[in-house]
Amino acid sequence: MEEKGKIRLGISVGDLNGIGCEVALKTFEDSRMLDFCTPVLFASSKSMAAQKNALGLNVTYHGIQKATEAVDGKINVVNIWKEVPELEFGKSTKEGGAYAIRSLKAAVKALRDNEIDVLVTAPINKNNIQAEDFKFPGHTDYLAKELEGESLMFMITDGLKVGLLTDHVAVKDVAQAITPQLIRKKVRTVMNSLKADFAIRKPKIAILGINPHSGDNGLIGKEDEEVLKPTIKLLNDEGNLVFGPYSADSFFGSGSYTDFDAVLAAYHDQGLIPFKTLSFGKGVNFTAGLNKVRTSPDHGTAYEIAGQGKADHSSFKEAVFAAINIFRNRQEYEELTANPLRKYKKKAERF
């Protein structure tokens, strides 16, 4: 699709009562962003008009009926509903969740059908999205069902990339959920992503311990000794640059993460608390391992400031750039791996 024009970047608008529409519209209020991609929002022109007027934003957009009608150089809005949902900024409502899912489903279908190249998802509320036809804890699980591949929540910024062995799993269930098979699968996904999506030839990965002090040689839990260490050794024996387990309490504060291309944390908060502390406002949530590119900002619906025009769109903007860069890196990687002699032939032709 890119050969016909700019990268078509789909946007699901998230909870209409949160800051999703605000950060998306603010990102493309700067017309220079239209030089990098063609944005396609899945909502309705009337809903965008309501958001624009409520927030006092100076943006114009082009209403279309399907993503394939998107025009380069414009903000395109696919009209997937005709009615105008009532805006109740700052409130979690059943209606807000229902429209968030309508936007997401339409955007994912367009992504699957190659009508858009990449997808950036604005924040949803995990409680009000639940319905008979949508019973997922969040974006990642839904995308894993709809797209091909093995999904992994990968929090990324220029100097730090953090993946999770377990994501939305209760802390009491973490240790049991981490098996040698799971570790190997997640490492494989991260390795492949670092190579294809970030152009890193020989990725180096750190794995954090499950227990405090990585179990203190078995004094504080046996999982690090009996599960993590043997699996890491096997991965190393197979030629992978995988190291650990490292004690999570000092790993980030000491700057040890800078020695690695990515870090695999054992569970959600172990990875996301330091990530957001070090990079809040610049971080991006990337769903690695799928056959399509999806990113999102590293924040939620932010009901407390919704409708006030105060939302910082930095993370959403970073999510847009990340999606574009990953898409291009992936295209180049696929070309090179499909014909590894190509780059050498091109080089030889210059002499």
mmCIF file of C-alpha atoms in Angstrom:
data_model
loop_
_atom_site.group_PDB
_atom_site.id
_atom_site.type_symbol
_atom_site.label_atom_id
_atom_site.label_comp_id
_atom_site.label_asym_id
_atom_site.label_seq_id
_atom_site.Cartn_x
_atom_site.Cartn_y
_atom_site.Cartn_z
ATOM 1 C CA MET A 1 0.000 0.000 0.000
ATOM 2 C CA GLU A 2 2.826 2.407 0.774
ATOM 3 C CA GLU A 3 3.885 2.437 -2.896
ATOM 4 C CA LYS A 4 0.627 4.287 -3.736
ATOM 5 C CA GLY A 5 1.185 7.016 -1.139
ATOM 6 C CA LYS A 6 2.121 7.652 2.438
ATOM 7 C CA ILE A 7 1.726 5.073 5.167
ATOM 8 C CA ARG A 8 -1.945 4.891 6.124
ATOM 9 C CA LEU A 9 -2.059 5.131 9.892
ATOM 10 C CA GLY A 10 -5.335 3.963 11.429
ATOM 11 C CA ILE A 11 -6.479 5.341 14.775
ATOM 12 C CA SER A 12 -9.113 3.832 17.053
ATOM 13 C CA VAL A 13 -10.387 6.750 19.147
ATOM 14 C CA GLY A 14 -10.809 4.967 22.483
ATOM 15 C CA ASP A 15 -13.224 6.135 25.171
ATOM 16 C CA LEU A 16 -14.997 9.281 23.906
ATOM 17 C CA ASN A 17 -15.207 10.544 27.499
ATOM 18 C CA GLY A 18 -11.448 10.266 27.991
ATOM 19 C CA ILE A 19 -8.534 12.033 26.326
ATOM 20 C CA GLY A 20 -8.136 9.733 23.294
ATOM 21 C CA CYS A 21 -9.686 12.037 20.698
ATOM 22 C CA GLU A 22 -7.907 15.021 22.223
ATOM 23 C CA VAL A 23 -4.395 13.572 21.978
ATOM 24 C CA ALA A 24 -5.050 12.212 18.472
ATOM 25 C CA LEU A 25 -6.387 15.522 17.149
ATOM 26 C CA LYS A 26 -3.664 17.525 18.900
ATOM 27 C CA THR A 27 -1.018 15.317 17.289
ATOM 28 C CA PHE A 28 -2.277 16.122 13.790
ATOM 29 C CA GLU A 29 -3.212 19.726 14.581
ATOM 30 C CA ASP A 30 0.447 20.229 13.614
ATOM 31 C CA SER A 31 0.135 19.922 9.824
ATOM 32 C CA ARG A 32 3.776 18.855 9.542
ATOM 33 C CA MET A 33 2.737 15.450 10.897
ATOM 34 C CA LEU A 34 0.838 14.879 7.647
ATOM 35 C CA ASP A 35 4.206 14.706 5.869
ATOM 36 C CA PHE A 36 4.934 11.420 7.661
ATOM 37 C CA CYS A 37 1.668 9.541 7.247
ATOM 38 C CA THR A 38 -1.997 9.725 6.324
ATOM 39 C CA PRO A 39 -4.108 9.497 9.500
ATOM 40 C CA VAL A 40 -7.400 7.597 9.367
ATOM 41 C CA LEU A 41 -9.613 7.903 12.451
ATOM 42 C CA PHE A 42 -12.430 5.420 12.978
ATOM 43 C CA ALA A 43 -15.380 7.302 14.500
ATOM 44 C CA SER A 44 -17.622 9.866 12.793
ATOM 45 C CA SER A 45 -17.289 13.416 11.510
ATOM 46 C CA LYS A 46 -20.035 14.571 13.895
ATOM 47 C CA SER A 47 -18.279 13.037 16.912
ATOM 48 C CA MET A 48 -15.016 14.691 15.898
ATOM 49 C CA ALA A 49 -16.820 18.021 15.506
ATOM 50 C CA ALA A 50 -18.210 17.666 19.026
ATOM 51 C CA GLN A 51 -14.743 16.879 20.419
ATOM 52 C CA LYS A 52 -13.105 19.689 18.448
ATOM 53 C CA ASN A 53 -15.637 22.279 19.614
ATOM 54 C CA ALA A 54 -15.573 21.147 23.249
ATOM 55 C CA LEU A 55 -11.787 21.270 23.337
ATOM 56 C CA GLY A 56 -11.304 24.408 21.241
ATOM 57 C CA LEU A 57 -9.001 22.686 18.756
ATOM 58 C CA ASN A 58 -8.125 24.188 15.378
ATOM 59 C CA VAL A 59 -8.263 21.148 13.101
ATOM 60 C CA THR A 60 -9.997 20.299 9.852
ATOM 61 C CA TYR A 61 -10.752 16.774 8.655
ATOM 62 C CA HIS A 62 -12.104 14.877 5.696
ATOM 63 C CA GLY A 63 -15.087 12.575 6.202
ATOM 64 C CA ILE A 64 -15.020 9.271 4.310
ATOM 65 C CA GLN A 65 -17.040 6.058 4.262
ATOM 66 C CA LYS A 66 -14.150 3.588 4.194
ATOM 67 C CA ALA A 67 -10.422 3.675 4.802
ATOM 68 C CA THR A 68 -9.543 3.099 1.156
ATOM 69 C CA GLU A 69 -10.949 6.550 0.383
ATOM 70 C CA ALA A 70 -8.355 8.273 2.603
ATOM 71 C CA VAL A 71 -6.712 11.337 1.076
ATOM 72 C CA ASP A 72 -3.030 12.113 1.656
ATOM 73 C CA GLY A 73 -2.372 15.455 3.319
ATOM 74 C CA LYS A 74 -5.641 15.387 5.279
ATOM 75 C CA ILE A 75 -6.935 14.033 8.577
ATOM 76 C CA ASN A 76 -9.440 11.401 7.439
ATOM 77 C CA VAL A 77 -12.404 10.281 9.541
ATOM 78 C CA VAL A 78 -14.198 7.058 8.609
ATOM 79 C CA ASN A 79 -17.879 7.424 9.490
ATOM 80 C CA ILE A 80 -18.672 4.161 11.237
ATOM 81 C CA TRP A 81 -21.700 5.561 13.082
ATOM 82 C CA LYS A 82 -24.235 8.251 12.145
ATOM 83 C CA GLU A 83 -25.616 9.237 15.540
ATOM 84 C CA VAL A 84 -23.876 11.693 17.869
ATOM 85 C CA PRO A 85 -23.061 10.016 21.206
ATOM 86 C CA GLU A 86 -23.498 12.252 24.233
ATOM 87 C CA LEU A 87 -20.163 13.399 25.650
ATOM 88 C CA GLU A 88 -19.759 13.007 29.398
ATOM 89 C CA PHE A 89 -16.104 13.879 29.846
ATOM 90 C CA GLY A 90 -14.484 12.302 32.868
ATOM 91 C CA LYS A 91 -17.151 9.630 33.337
ATOM 92 C CA SER A 92 -16.986 5.904 32.711
ATOM 93 C CA THR A 93 -20.218 5.076 30.897
ATOM 94 C CA LYS A 94 -21.549 1.996 29.144
ATOM 95 C CA GLU A 95 -22.084 4.088 26.000
ATOM 96 C CA GLY A 96 -18.483 5.325 26.081
ATOM 97 C CA GLY A 97 -17.232 1.754 26.207
ATOM 98 C CA ALA A 98 -19.556 0.611 23.418
ATOM 99 C CA TYR A 99 -18.338 3.289 20.990
ATOM 100 C CA ALA A 100 -14.715 2.602 21.909
ATOM 101 C CA ILE A 101 -15.208 -1.025 20.873
ATOM 102 C CA ARG A 102 -17.020 -0.062 17.663
ATOM 103 C CA SER A 103 -14.043 2.098 16.727
ATOM 104 C CA LEU A 104 -11.537 -0.612 17.657
ATOM 105 C CA LYS A 105 -13.342 -3.381 15.764
ATOM 106 C CA ALA A 106 -13.621 -1.280 12.610
ATOM 107 C CA ALA A 107 -9.960 -0.254 12.796
ATOM 108 C CA VAL A 108 -8.722 -3.825 13.349
ATOM 109 C CA LYS A 109 -10.834 -5.092 10.449
ATOM 110 C CA ALA A 110 -9.327 -2.415 8.204
ATOM 111 C CA LEU A 111 -5.859 -3.409 9.409
ATOM 112 C CA ARG A 112 -6.533 -7.081 8.757
ATOM 113 C CA ASP A 113 -7.900 -6.265 5.294
ATOM 114 C CA ASN A 114 -4.839 -4.132 4.431
ATOM 115 C CA GLU A 115 -6.926 -0.966 4.100
ATOM 116 C CA ILE A 116 -4.525 0.673 6.582
ATOM 117 C CA ASP A 117 -0.868 -0.143 7.162
ATOM 118 C CA VAL A 118 -0.531 0.324 10.930
ATOM 119 C CA LEU A 119 -2.784 0.982 13.914
ATOM 120 C CA VAL A 120 -2.454 3.355 16.861
ATOM 121 C CA THR A 121 -5.034 2.765 19.592
ATOM 122 C CA ALA A 122 -6.216 5.517 21.915
ATOM 123 C CA PRO A 123 -6.916 4.514 25.548
ATOM 124 C CA ILE A 124 -9.961 2.471 26.539
ATOM 125 C CA ASN A 125 -11.473 1.717 29.939
ATOM 126 C CA LYS A 126 -11.093 -1.982 30.696
ATOM 127 C CA ASN A 127 -14.320 -2.007 32.730
ATOM 128 C CA ASN A 128 -16.850 -0.323 30.455
ATOM 129 C CA ILE A 129 -15.734 -2.178 27.305
ATOM 130 C CA GLN A 130 -16.986 -5.531 28.577
ATOM 131 C CA ALA A 131 -19.965 -6.825 26.585
ATOM 132 C CA GLU A 132 -21.456 -10.047 25.254
ATOM 133 C CA ASP A 133 -19.369 -9.787 22.094
ATOM 134 C CA PHE A 134 -16.258 -8.339 23.752
ATOM 135 C CA LYS A 135 -14.824 -10.077 26.793
ATOM 136 C CA PHE A 136 -11.152 -9.126 26.760
ATOM 137 C CA PRO A 137 -9.099 -7.400 29.475
ATOM 138 C CA GLY A 138 -7.631 -4.999 26.934
ATOM 139 C CA HIS A 139 -6.311 -4.273 23.463
ATOM 140 C CA THR A 140 -3.497 -6.841 23.466
ATOM 141 C CA ASP A 141 -5.711 -9.864 24.076
ATOM 142 C CA TYR A 142 -8.221 -8.794 21.424
ATOM 143 C CA LEU A 143 -5.498 -8.139 18.841
ATOM 144 C CA ALA A 144 -3.939 -11.532 19.588
ATOM 145 C CA LYS A 145 -7.256 -13.168 18.678
ATOM 146 C CA GLU A 146 -7.894 -11.125 15.532
ATOM 147 C CA LEU A 147 -4.383 -11.086 14.051
ATOM 148 C CA GLU A 148 -1.714 -13.701 13.382
ATOM 149 C CA GLY A 149 1.295 -14.374 15.582
ATOM 150 C CA GLU A 150 2.182 -14.593 19.281
ATOM 151 C CA SER A 151 1.513 -11.257 20.970
ATOM 152 C CA LEU A 152 3.736 -9.673 23.582
ATOM 153 C CA MET A 153 3.279 -6.377 25.416
ATOM 154 C CA PHE A 154 6.482 -4.478 24.617
ATOM 155 C CA MET A 155 6.962 -1.053 26.216
ATOM 156 C CA ILE A 156 9.431 0.912 24.121
ATOM 157 C CA THR A 157 11.328 4.171 24.035
ATOM 158 C CA ASP A 158 14.648 5.113 22.484
ATOM 159 C CA GLY A 159 16.794 3.965 25.394
ATOM 160 C CA LEU A 160 14.640 1.295 27.027
ATOM 161 C CA LYS A 161 12.517 -1.632 25.865
ATOM 162 C CA VAL A 162 10.637 -3.760 28.392
ATOM 163 C CA GLY A 163 8.677 -6.921 27.624
ATOM 164 C CA LEU A 164 6.625 -8.998 30.050
ATOM 165 C CA LEU A 165 6.667 -12.733 30.727
ATOM 166 C CA THR A 166 3.159 -12.325 32.195
ATOM 167 C CA ASP A 167 0.983 -9.271 31.624
ATOM 168 C CA HIS A 168 -2.554 -9.088 33.028
ATOM 169 C CA VAL A 169 -2.060 -11.897 35.540
ATOM 170 C CA ALA A 170 -2.752 -11.634 39.281
ATOM 171 C CA VAL A 171 0.464 -11.453 41.328
ATOM 172 C CA LYS A 172 -0.520 -14.606 43.241
ATOM 173 C CA ASP A 173 -0.557 -16.547 39.930
ATOM 174 C CA VAL A 174 2.671 -15.187 38.413
ATOM 175 C CA ALA A 175 5.159 -17.809 39.639
ATOM 176 C CA GLN A 176 2.998 -20.719 38.490
ATOM 177 C CA ALA A 177 2.392 -19.095 35.101
ATOM 178 C CA ILE A 178 6.109 -18.760 34.305
ATOM 179 C CA THR A 179 7.256 -22.021 32.734
ATOM 180 C CA PRO A 180 10.302 -22.893 30.606
ATOM 181 C CA GLN A 181 8.010 -23.029 27.571
ATOM 182 C CA LEU A 182 6.630 -19.548 28.275
ATOM 183 C CA ILE A 183 10.103 -18.081 28.793
ATOM 184 C CA ARG A 184 11.386 -19.540 25.548
ATOM 185 C CA LYS A 185 8.337 -18.305 23.641
ATOM 186 C CA LYS A 186 8.623 -14.755 25.012
ATOM 187 C CA VAL A 187 12.373 -14.614 24.401
ATOM 188 C CA ARG A 188 11.825 -15.776 20.824
ATOM 189 C CA THR A 189 9.200 -13.087 20.276
ATOM 190 C CA VAL A 190 11.430 -10.345 21.699
ATOM 191 C CA MET A 191 14.452 -11.552 19.702
ATOM 192 C CA ASN A 192 12.483 -11.582 16.465
ATOM 193 C CA SER A 193 11.016 -8.153 17.166
ATOM 194 C CA LEU A 194 14.377 -6.582 17.971
ATOM 195 C CA LYS A 195 15.753 -7.881 14.689
ATOM 196 C CA ALA A 196 12.805 -7.177 12.392
ATOM 197 C CA ASP A 197 11.189 -4.153 14.032
ATOM 198 C CA PHE A 198 14.220 -2.312 15.430
ATOM 199 C CA ALA A 199 17.040 -3.401 13.083
ATOM 200 C CA ILE A 200 19.223 -4.845 15.869
ATOM 201 C CA ARG A 201 21.400 -7.612 14.421
ATOM 202 C CA LYS A 202 22.455 -9.446 17.598
ATOM 203 C CA PRO A 203 19.967 -8.613 20.363
ATOM 204 C CA LYS A 204 21.050 -8.835 23.984
ATOM 205 C CA ILE A 205 18.271 -9.499 26.505
ATOM 206 C CA ALA A 206 18.154 -9.325 30.308
ATOM 207 C CA ILE A 207 15.605 -11.318 32.312
ATOM 208 C CA LEU A 208 14.523 -10.117 35.754
ATOM 209 C CA GLY A 209 14.073 -12.498 38.662
ATOM 210 C CA ILE A 210 10.665 -13.612 39.861
ATOM 211 C CA ASN A 211 11.395 -13.333 43.591
ATOM 212 C CA PRO A 212 13.138 -10.612 45.631
ATOM 213 C CA HIS A 213 16.908 -10.739 45.009
ATOM 214 C CA SER A 214 16.195 -13.409 42.342
ATOM 215 C CA GLY A 215 15.414 -15.839 45.146
ATOM 216 C CA ASP A 216 18.739 -15.476 47.028
ATOM 217 C CA ASN A 217 19.915 -18.894 45.800
ATOM 218 C CA GLY A 218 16.645 -20.517 46.783
ATOM 219 C CA LEU A 219 16.185 -18.877 50.182
ATOM 220 C CA ILE A 220 13.279 -16.738 48.928
ATOM 221 C CA GLY A 221 11.398 -19.043 46.583
ATOM 222 C CA LYS A 222 12.687 -21.750 44.256
ATOM 223 C CA GLU A 223 11.403 -20.463 40.913
ATOM 224 C CA ASP A 224 14.503 -18.501 39.935
ATOM 225 C CA GLU A 225 16.792 -21.452 40.624
ATOM 226 C CA GLU A 226 14.554 -24.173 39.223
ATOM 227 C CA VAL A 227 12.864 -22.420 36.279
ATOM 228 C CA LEU A 228 14.635 -19.248 35.186
ATOM 229 C CA LYS A 229 18.298 -20.194 35.499
ATOM 230 C CA PRO A 230 18.140 -23.564 33.682
ATOM 231 C CA THR A 231 16.040 -22.060 30.879
ATOM 232 C CA ILE A 232 18.396 -19.111 30.449
ATOM 233 C CA LYS A 233 21.323 -21.547 30.253
ATOM 234 C CA LEU A 234 19.559 -23.533 27.526
ATOM 235 C CA LEU A 235 18.862 -20.363 25.585
ATOM 236 C CA ASN A 236 22.524 -19.396 25.841
ATOM 237 C CA ASP A 237 23.622 -22.857 24.718
ATOM 238 C CA GLU A 238 21.500 -22.317 21.612
ATOM 239 C CA GLY A 239 23.427 -19.151 20.799
ATOM 240 C CA ASN A 240 21.076 -16.525 22.225
ATOM 241 C CA LEU A 241 22.461 -13.548 24.161
ATOM 242 C CA VAL A 242 20.129 -13.886 27.143
ATOM 243 C CA PHE A 243 21.295 -13.109 30.687
ATOM 244 C CA GLY A 244 19.921 -13.180 34.218
ATOM 245 C CA PRO A 245 17.989 -13.514 36.333
ATOM 246 C CA TYR A 246 18.766 -10.048 37.697
ATOM 247 C CA SER A 247 17.463 -8.630 40.943
ATOM 248 C CA ALA A 248 14.720 -6.210 39.891
ATOM 249 C CA ASP A 249 15.086 -3.810 42.827
ATOM 250 C CA SER A 250 18.457 -2.440 41.701
ATOM 251 C CA PHE A 251 18.483 -3.239 37.983
ATOM 252 C CA PHE A 252 17.003 0.029 36.759
ATOM 253 C CA GLY A 253 18.324 2.395 39.411
ATOM 254 C CA SER A 254 21.887 1.242 38.774
ATOM 255 C CA GLY A 255 21.525 1.845 35.043
ATOM 256 C CA SER A 256 22.180 -1.837 34.246
ATOM 257 C CA TYR A 257 19.362 -1.769 31.691
ATOM 258 C CA THR A 258 21.527 0.361 29.407
ATOM 259 C CA ASP A 259 23.742 -2.677 28.752
ATOM 260 C CA PHE A 260 20.889 -4.528 27.035
ATOM 261 C CA ASP A 261 18.674 -4.099 23.996
ATOM 262 C CA ALA A 262 15.613 -5.273 25.918
ATOM 263 C CA VAL A 263 14.508 -6.402 29.354
ATOM 264 C CA LEU A 264 11.991 -9.164 30.116
ATOM 265 C CA ALA A 265 10.202 -8.570 33.409
ATOM 266 C CA ALA A 266 8.451 -11.379 35.256
ATOM 267 C CA TYR A 267 5.178 -9.542 35.759
ATOM 268 C CA HIS A 268 3.292 -6.353 34.922
ATOM 269 C CA ASP A 269 4.284 -3.894 37.659
ATOM 270 C CA GLN A 270 7.859 -5.154 37.868
ATOM 271 C CA GLY A 271 8.387 -3.929 34.320
ATOM 272 C CA LEU A 272 5.933 -1.075 33.888
ATOM 273 C CA ILE A 273 6.644 0.890 37.073
ATOM 274 C CA PRO A 274 10.324 1.506 36.229
ATOM 275 C CA PHE A 275 9.517 1.961 32.538
ATOM 276 C CA LYS A 276 6.930 4.664 33.169
ATOM 277 C CA THR A 277 9.085 6.290 35.820
ATOM 278 C CA LEU A 278 12.010 6.583 33.422
ATOM 279 C CA SER A 279 10.090 7.506 30.272
ATOM 280 C CA PHE A 280 6.586 8.759 31.118
ATOM 281 C CA GLY A 281 5.201 10.913 28.315
ATOM 282 C CA LYS A 282 7.641 9.446 25.803
ATOM 283 C CA GLY A 283 6.918 5.743 26.175
ATOM 284 C CA VAL A 284 4.947 3.622 23.732
ATOM 285 C CA ASN A 285 3.093 0.344 24.160
ATOM 286 C CA PHE A 286 3.873 -1.855 21.146
ATOM 287 C CA THR A 287 2.218 -5.229 20.584
ATOM 288 C CA ALA A 288 5.178 -7.249 19.326
ATOM 289 C CA GLY A 289 4.964 -10.640 17.641
ATOM 290 C CA LEU A 290 1.908 -10.019 15.451
ATOM 291 C CA ASN A 291 1.782 -9.861 11.671
ATOM 292 C CA LYS A 292 0.541 -6.250 11.859
ATOM 293 C CA VAL A 293 1.927 -3.195 13.651
ATOM 294 C CA ARG A 294 -0.013 -1.740 16.573
ATOM 295 C CA THR A 295 1.158 0.884 19.055
ATOM 296 C CA SER A 296 -0.506 3.024 21.711
ATOM 297 C CA PRO A 297 0.456 5.752 24.181
ATOM 298 C CA ASP A 298 1.654 4.658 27.613
ATOM 299 C CA HIS A 299 -1.229 6.289 29.515
ATOM 300 C CA GLY A 300 -4.902 5.615 30.137
ATOM 301 C CA THR A 301 -8.158 7.501 29.629
ATOM 302 C CA ALA A 302 -7.148 10.195 32.167
ATOM 303 C CA TYR A 303 -10.754 10.973 33.099
ATOM 304 C CA GLU A 304 -9.535 13.473 35.689
ATOM 305 C CA ILE A 305 -8.459 15.937 32.965
ATOM 306 C CA ALA A 306 -10.723 14.843 30.082
ATOM 307 C CA GLY A 307 -12.522 17.649 28.265
ATOM 308 C CA GLN A 308 -10.312 20.353 29.768
ATOM 309 C CA GLY A 309 -7.818 20.647 26.913
ATOM 310 C CA LYS A 310 -4.939 19.839 29.267
ATOM 311 C CA ALA A 311 -3.880 16.446 27.891
ATOM 312 C CA ASP A 312 -0.254 16.071 26.820
ATOM 313 C CA HIS A 313 -0.145 14.389 23.411
ATOM 314 C CA SER A 314 3.604 13.583 23.517
ATOM 315 C CA SER A 315 3.146 9.847 24.077
ATOM 316 C CA PHE A 316 0.516 9.564 21.336
ATOM 317 C CA LYS A 317 2.843 11.379 18.943
ATOM 318 C CA GLU A 318 5.645 8.980 19.888
ATOM 319 C CA ALA A 319 3.263 6.070 19.233
ATOM 320 C CA VAL A 320 2.635 7.429 15.732
ATOM 321 C CA PHE A 321 6.357 7.715 14.964
ATOM 322 C CA ALA A 322 7.047 4.277 16.469
ATOM 323 C CA ALA A 323 4.385 2.650 14.271
ATOM 324 C CA ILE A 324 5.817 4.301 11.148
ATOM 325 C CA ASN A 325 9.405 3.342 11.969
ATOM 326 C CA ILE A 326 8.544 -0.246 12.880
ATOM 327 C CA PHE A 327 6.530 -0.653 9.666
ATOM 328 C CA ARG A 328 9.461 0.575 7.570
ATOM 329 C CA ASN A 329 12.023 -1.520 9.476
ATOM 330 C CA ARG A 330 9.849 -4.591 9.056
ATOM 331 C CA GLN A 331 9.519 -4.012 5.307
ATOM 332 C CA GLU A 332 13.280 -3.667 4.947
ATOM 333 C CA TYR A 333 13.938 -6.744 7.073
ATOM 334 C CA GLU A 334 11.510 -8.820 5.024
ATOM 335 C CA GLU A 335 13.227 -7.711 1.812
ATOM 336 C CA LEU A 336 16.693 -8.532 3.106
ATOM 337 C CA THR A 337 15.766 -11.899 4.594
ATOM 338 C CA ALA A 338 13.819 -12.881 1.483
ATOM 339 C CA ASN A 339 16.892 -12.160 -0.661
ATOM 340 C CA PRO A 340 19.984 -11.829 1.561
ATOM 341 C CA LEU A 341 22.245 -11.262 -1.473
ATOM 342 C CA ARG A 342 20.306 -8.233 -2.611
ATOM 343 C CA LYS A 343 22.193 -5.676 -0.507
ATOM 344 C CA TYR A 344 25.541 -7.068 -1.650
ATOM 345 C CA LYS A 345 24.454 -6.945 -5.301
ATOM 346 C CA LYS A 346 23.366 -3.335 -4.896
ATOM 347 C CA LYS A 347 26.672 -2.491 -3.286
ATOM 348 C CA ALA A 348 28.615 -4.232 -6.083
ATOM 349 C CA GLU A 349 26.678 -2.322 -8.722
ATOM 350 C CA ARG A 350 28.074 0.918 -7.377
ATOM 351 C CA PHE A 351 31.656 -0.116 -8.233
#
